[in-house]
Amino acid sequence: MKQTITDNESKYLQRAIELAQIAREHGNHPFGALLTDGNGNILLEAENTVVTEKDCTAHAETNLMRAASKVYSEEELAKCTLYTSTEPCPMCTGAIFWGNVGKVVYALSEEGLYALTGETPYKLALPCRELFARGTHPVEVIGPLNEEEARQVHLGFWTE
């Protein structure tokens, strides 16, 4: 089934990919994310800071959820959408779930990412849909979308 998104949703995914490029330019892994409210206003943006912060949990989505949960209530976050350049890993999926975000839209799939990274000791293959499906409240997931565009920010990074 082909998933479709609005022009605004496409714009937000493009911005998440731009944030991934910025993270890479800052010396971090190429991942970016942003949060919109129920009216489509961008509330927060975040990039991966694993390398520069020397924090293995500083993924873009986790950084975003840390900031969001300090400012917005669970009720407000339930009406929000998190856009991310790459499918959230299990750690980030947990943060999104515990923060009560209602919807996730991602560009590059986990499978697509692992095809680029090659063999790694840090592969924890568990699609976010599977993890969200085990939760006690629903989280809508849309993706992968714009995968070819999202792949570009990763090219050459994992083999350098």
CSV table of C-alpha atoms in Angstrom, one decimal:
chain,number,residue,atom,x,y,z
A,1,MET,CA,0.0,0.0,0.0
A,2,LYS,CA,1.5,3.3,-1.1
A,3,GLN,CA,1.4,5.9,1.7
A,4,THR,CA,0.7,9.5,0.8
A,5,ILE,CA,1.4,12.7,2.7
A,6,THR,CA,0.4,16.3,2.3
A,7,ASP,CA,2.7,19.0,0.9
A,8,ASN,CA,3.3,20.3,4.5
A,9,GLU,CA,4.2,16.8,5.7
A,10,SER,CA,6.6,16.5,2.9
A,11,LYS,CA,8.1,19.8,3.8
A,12,TYR,CA,8.6,18.7,7.5
A,13,LEU,CA,10.3,15.5,6.3
A,14,GLN,CA,12.6,17.5,4.1
A,15,ARG,CA,13.5,19.7,7.1
A,16,ALA,CA,14.2,16.6,9.2
A,17,ILE,CA,16.6,15.4,6.5
A,18,GLU,CA,18.2,18.9,6.5
A,19,LEU,CA,18.7,18.6,10.3
A,20,ALA,CA,20.4,15.2,9.7
A,21,GLN,CA,22.8,17.0,7.3
A,22,ILE,CA,23.4,19.6,9.9
A,23,ALA,CA,24.2,16.9,12.5
A,24,ARG,CA,26.6,15.4,10.1
A,25,GLU,CA,28.3,18.7,9.5
A,26,HIS,CA,28.6,19.1,13.2
A,27,GLY,CA,30.5,15.8,13.4
A,28,ASN,CA,27.6,13.6,14.5
A,29,HIS,CA,25.6,10.8,13.0
A,30,PRO,CA,23.3,12.0,10.3
A,31,PHE,CA,19.9,12.0,11.9
A,32,GLY,CA,17.4,14.8,12.5
A,33,ALA,CA,13.9,15.2,13.8
A,34,LEU,CA,11.2,17.8,14.5
A,35,LEU,CA,7.9,18.1,16.3
A,36,THR,CA,4.7,19.8,15.1
A,37,ASP,CA,1.5,20.5,16.9
A,38,GLY,CA,-2.0,19.6,15.9
A,39,ASN,CA,-2.1,22.6,13.6
A,40,GLY,CA,1.1,21.8,11.8
A,41,ASN,CA,3.2,24.5,13.6
A,42,ILE,CA,6.8,23.4,14.2
A,43,LEU,CA,7.4,23.4,17.9
A,44,LEU,CA,10.9,22.0,18.3
A,45,GLU,CA,13.8,20.6,16.2
A,46,ALA,CA,16.7,18.4,17.1
A,47,GLU,CA,19.7,16.7,15.6
A,48,ASN,CA,21.8,13.8,16.7
A,49,THR,CA,24.6,14.8,19.1
A,50,VAL,CA,26.0,11.4,20.1
A,51,VAL,CA,29.6,12.3,19.2
A,52,THR,CA,29.8,15.9,20.3
A,53,GLU,CA,28.0,15.4,23.5
A,54,LYS,CA,29.7,12.0,24.2
A,55,ASP,CA,26.3,10.6,25.0
A,56,CYS,CA,25.2,7.3,23.3
A,57,THR,CA,21.5,8.2,24.0
A,58,ALA,CA,21.7,11.6,22.2
A,59,HIS,CA,19.8,10.4,19.1
A,60,ALA,CA,17.8,13.2,17.4
A,61,GLU,CA,14.4,11.8,18.5
A,62,THR,CA,15.6,11.3,22.1
A,63,ASN,CA,17.0,14.8,22.2
A,64,LEU,CA,13.7,16.1,20.8
A,65,MET,CA,11.6,14.1,23.4
A,66,ARG,CA,13.8,15.3,26.3
A,67,ALA,CA,13.1,18.9,25.2
A,68,ALA,CA,9.4,18.4,24.4
A,69,SER,CA,8.6,16.6,27.7
A,70,LYS,CA,10.0,19.6,29.6
A,71,VAL,CA,7.7,22.0,27.8
A,72,TYR,CA,4.5,20.2,26.8
A,73,SER,CA,2.0,18.0,28.7
A,74,GLU,CA,1.2,14.5,27.7
A,75,GLU,CA,-2.2,15.8,26.5
A,76,GLU,CA,-0.5,18.3,24.2
A,77,LEU,CA,2.0,15.8,22.9
A,78,ALA,CA,-0.8,13.3,22.0
A,79,LYS,CA,-1.8,15.8,19.4
A,80,CYS,CA,1.7,16.2,18.0
A,81,THR,CA,3.5,14.6,15.1
A,82,LEU,CA,7.2,13.7,15.2
A,83,TYR,CA,8.9,13.8,11.8
A,84,THR,CA,12.3,12.1,11.5
A,85,SER,CA,14.8,11.5,8.8
A,86,THR,CA,15.1,7.8,9.7
A,87,GLU,CA,12.9,5.3,11.3
A,88,PRO,CA,13.2,5.6,15.1
A,89,CYS,CA,15.4,2.9,16.8
A,90,PRO,CA,13.9,1.0,19.7
A,91,MET,CA,15.4,3.5,22.3
A,92,CYS,CA,13.8,6.4,20.5
A,93,THR,CA,10.6,4.6,19.9
A,94,GLY,CA,10.4,4.1,23.6
A,95,ALA,CA,11.0,7.8,24.3
A,96,ILE,CA,8.3,8.8,21.8
A,97,PHE,CA,5.9,6.3,23.3
A,98,TRP,CA,6.6,7.4,26.9
A,99,GLY,CA,6.2,11.0,25.8
A,100,ASN,CA,2.8,10.2,24.4
A,101,VAL,CA,3.4,11.6,20.9
A,102,GLY,CA,0.4,10.6,18.7
A,103,LYS,CA,2.0,10.2,15.3
A,104,VAL,CA,5.4,9.5,13.8
A,105,VAL,CA,6.3,10.1,10.1
A,106,TYR,CA,9.7,8.9,8.9
A,107,ALA,CA,11.7,9.0,5.7
A,108,LEU,CA,14.4,6.2,5.6
A,109,SER,CA,13.4,2.8,6.9
A,110,GLU,CA,15.5,0.9,9.5
A,111,GLU,CA,16.1,-1.7,6.8
A,112,GLY,CA,17.3,1.0,4.4
A,113,LEU,CA,19.7,2.4,7.1
A,114,TYR,CA,21.2,-1.0,7.8
A,115,ALA,CA,21.8,-1.6,4.1
A,116,LEU,CA,24.0,1.6,4.2
A,117,THR,CA,25.8,0.9,7.5
A,118,GLY,CA,26.8,-2.6,6.7
A,119,GLU,CA,27.8,-4.9,9.5
A,120,THR,CA,27.8,-3.2,12.9
A,121,PRO,CA,27.9,-4.5,16.5
A,122,TYR,CA,25.2,-2.0,17.3
A,123,LYS,CA,22.4,-3.4,15.1
A,124,LEU,CA,19.1,-3.7,17.1
A,125,ALA,CA,16.6,-4.6,14.4
A,126,LEU,CA,13.1,-3.9,15.6
A,127,PRO,CA,10.9,-1.8,13.4
A,128,CYS,CA,9.1,1.0,15.3
A,129,ARG,CA,5.7,-0.3,14.3
A,130,GLU,CA,6.3,-3.6,16.0
A,131,LEU,CA,7.4,-1.9,19.2
A,132,PHE,CA,4.5,0.6,19.2
A,133,ALA,CA,2.1,-2.3,18.6
A,134,ARG,CA,3.0,-3.7,22.0
A,135,GLY,CA,2.2,-0.5,23.8
A,136,THR,CA,-0.9,0.4,25.8
A,137,HIS,CA,-1.9,3.4,23.7
A,138,PRO,CA,-1.8,3.8,19.9
A,139,VAL,CA,0.9,5.7,18.0
A,140,GLU,CA,0.1,6.2,14.3
A,141,VAL,CA,3.1,5.5,12.1
A,142,ILE,CA,3.6,6.6,8.5
A,143,GLY,CA,6.7,5.7,6.5
A,144,PRO,CA,9.0,5.0,4.9
A,145,LEU,CA,8.7,8.0,2.6
A,146,ASN,CA,11.2,9.9,0.5
A,147,GLU,CA,13.7,7.1,1.1
A,148,GLU,CA,16.0,8.0,-1.8
A,149,GLU,CA,16.3,11.6,-0.6
A,150,ALA,CA,16.9,10.4,3.0
A,151,ARG,CA,19.6,8.0,1.9
A,152,GLN,CA,21.7,10.8,0.4
A,153,VAL,CA,22.7,12.3,3.8
A,154,HIS,CA,24.1,8.9,4.8
A,155,LEU,CA,26.1,8.2,1.7
A,156,GLY,CA,29.8,7.8,2.5
A,157,PHE,CA,29.3,8.5,6.2
A,158,TRP,CA,29.3,4.8,7.4
A,159,THR,CA,32.2,3.8,5.3
A,160,GLU,CA,34.5,6.8,6.1
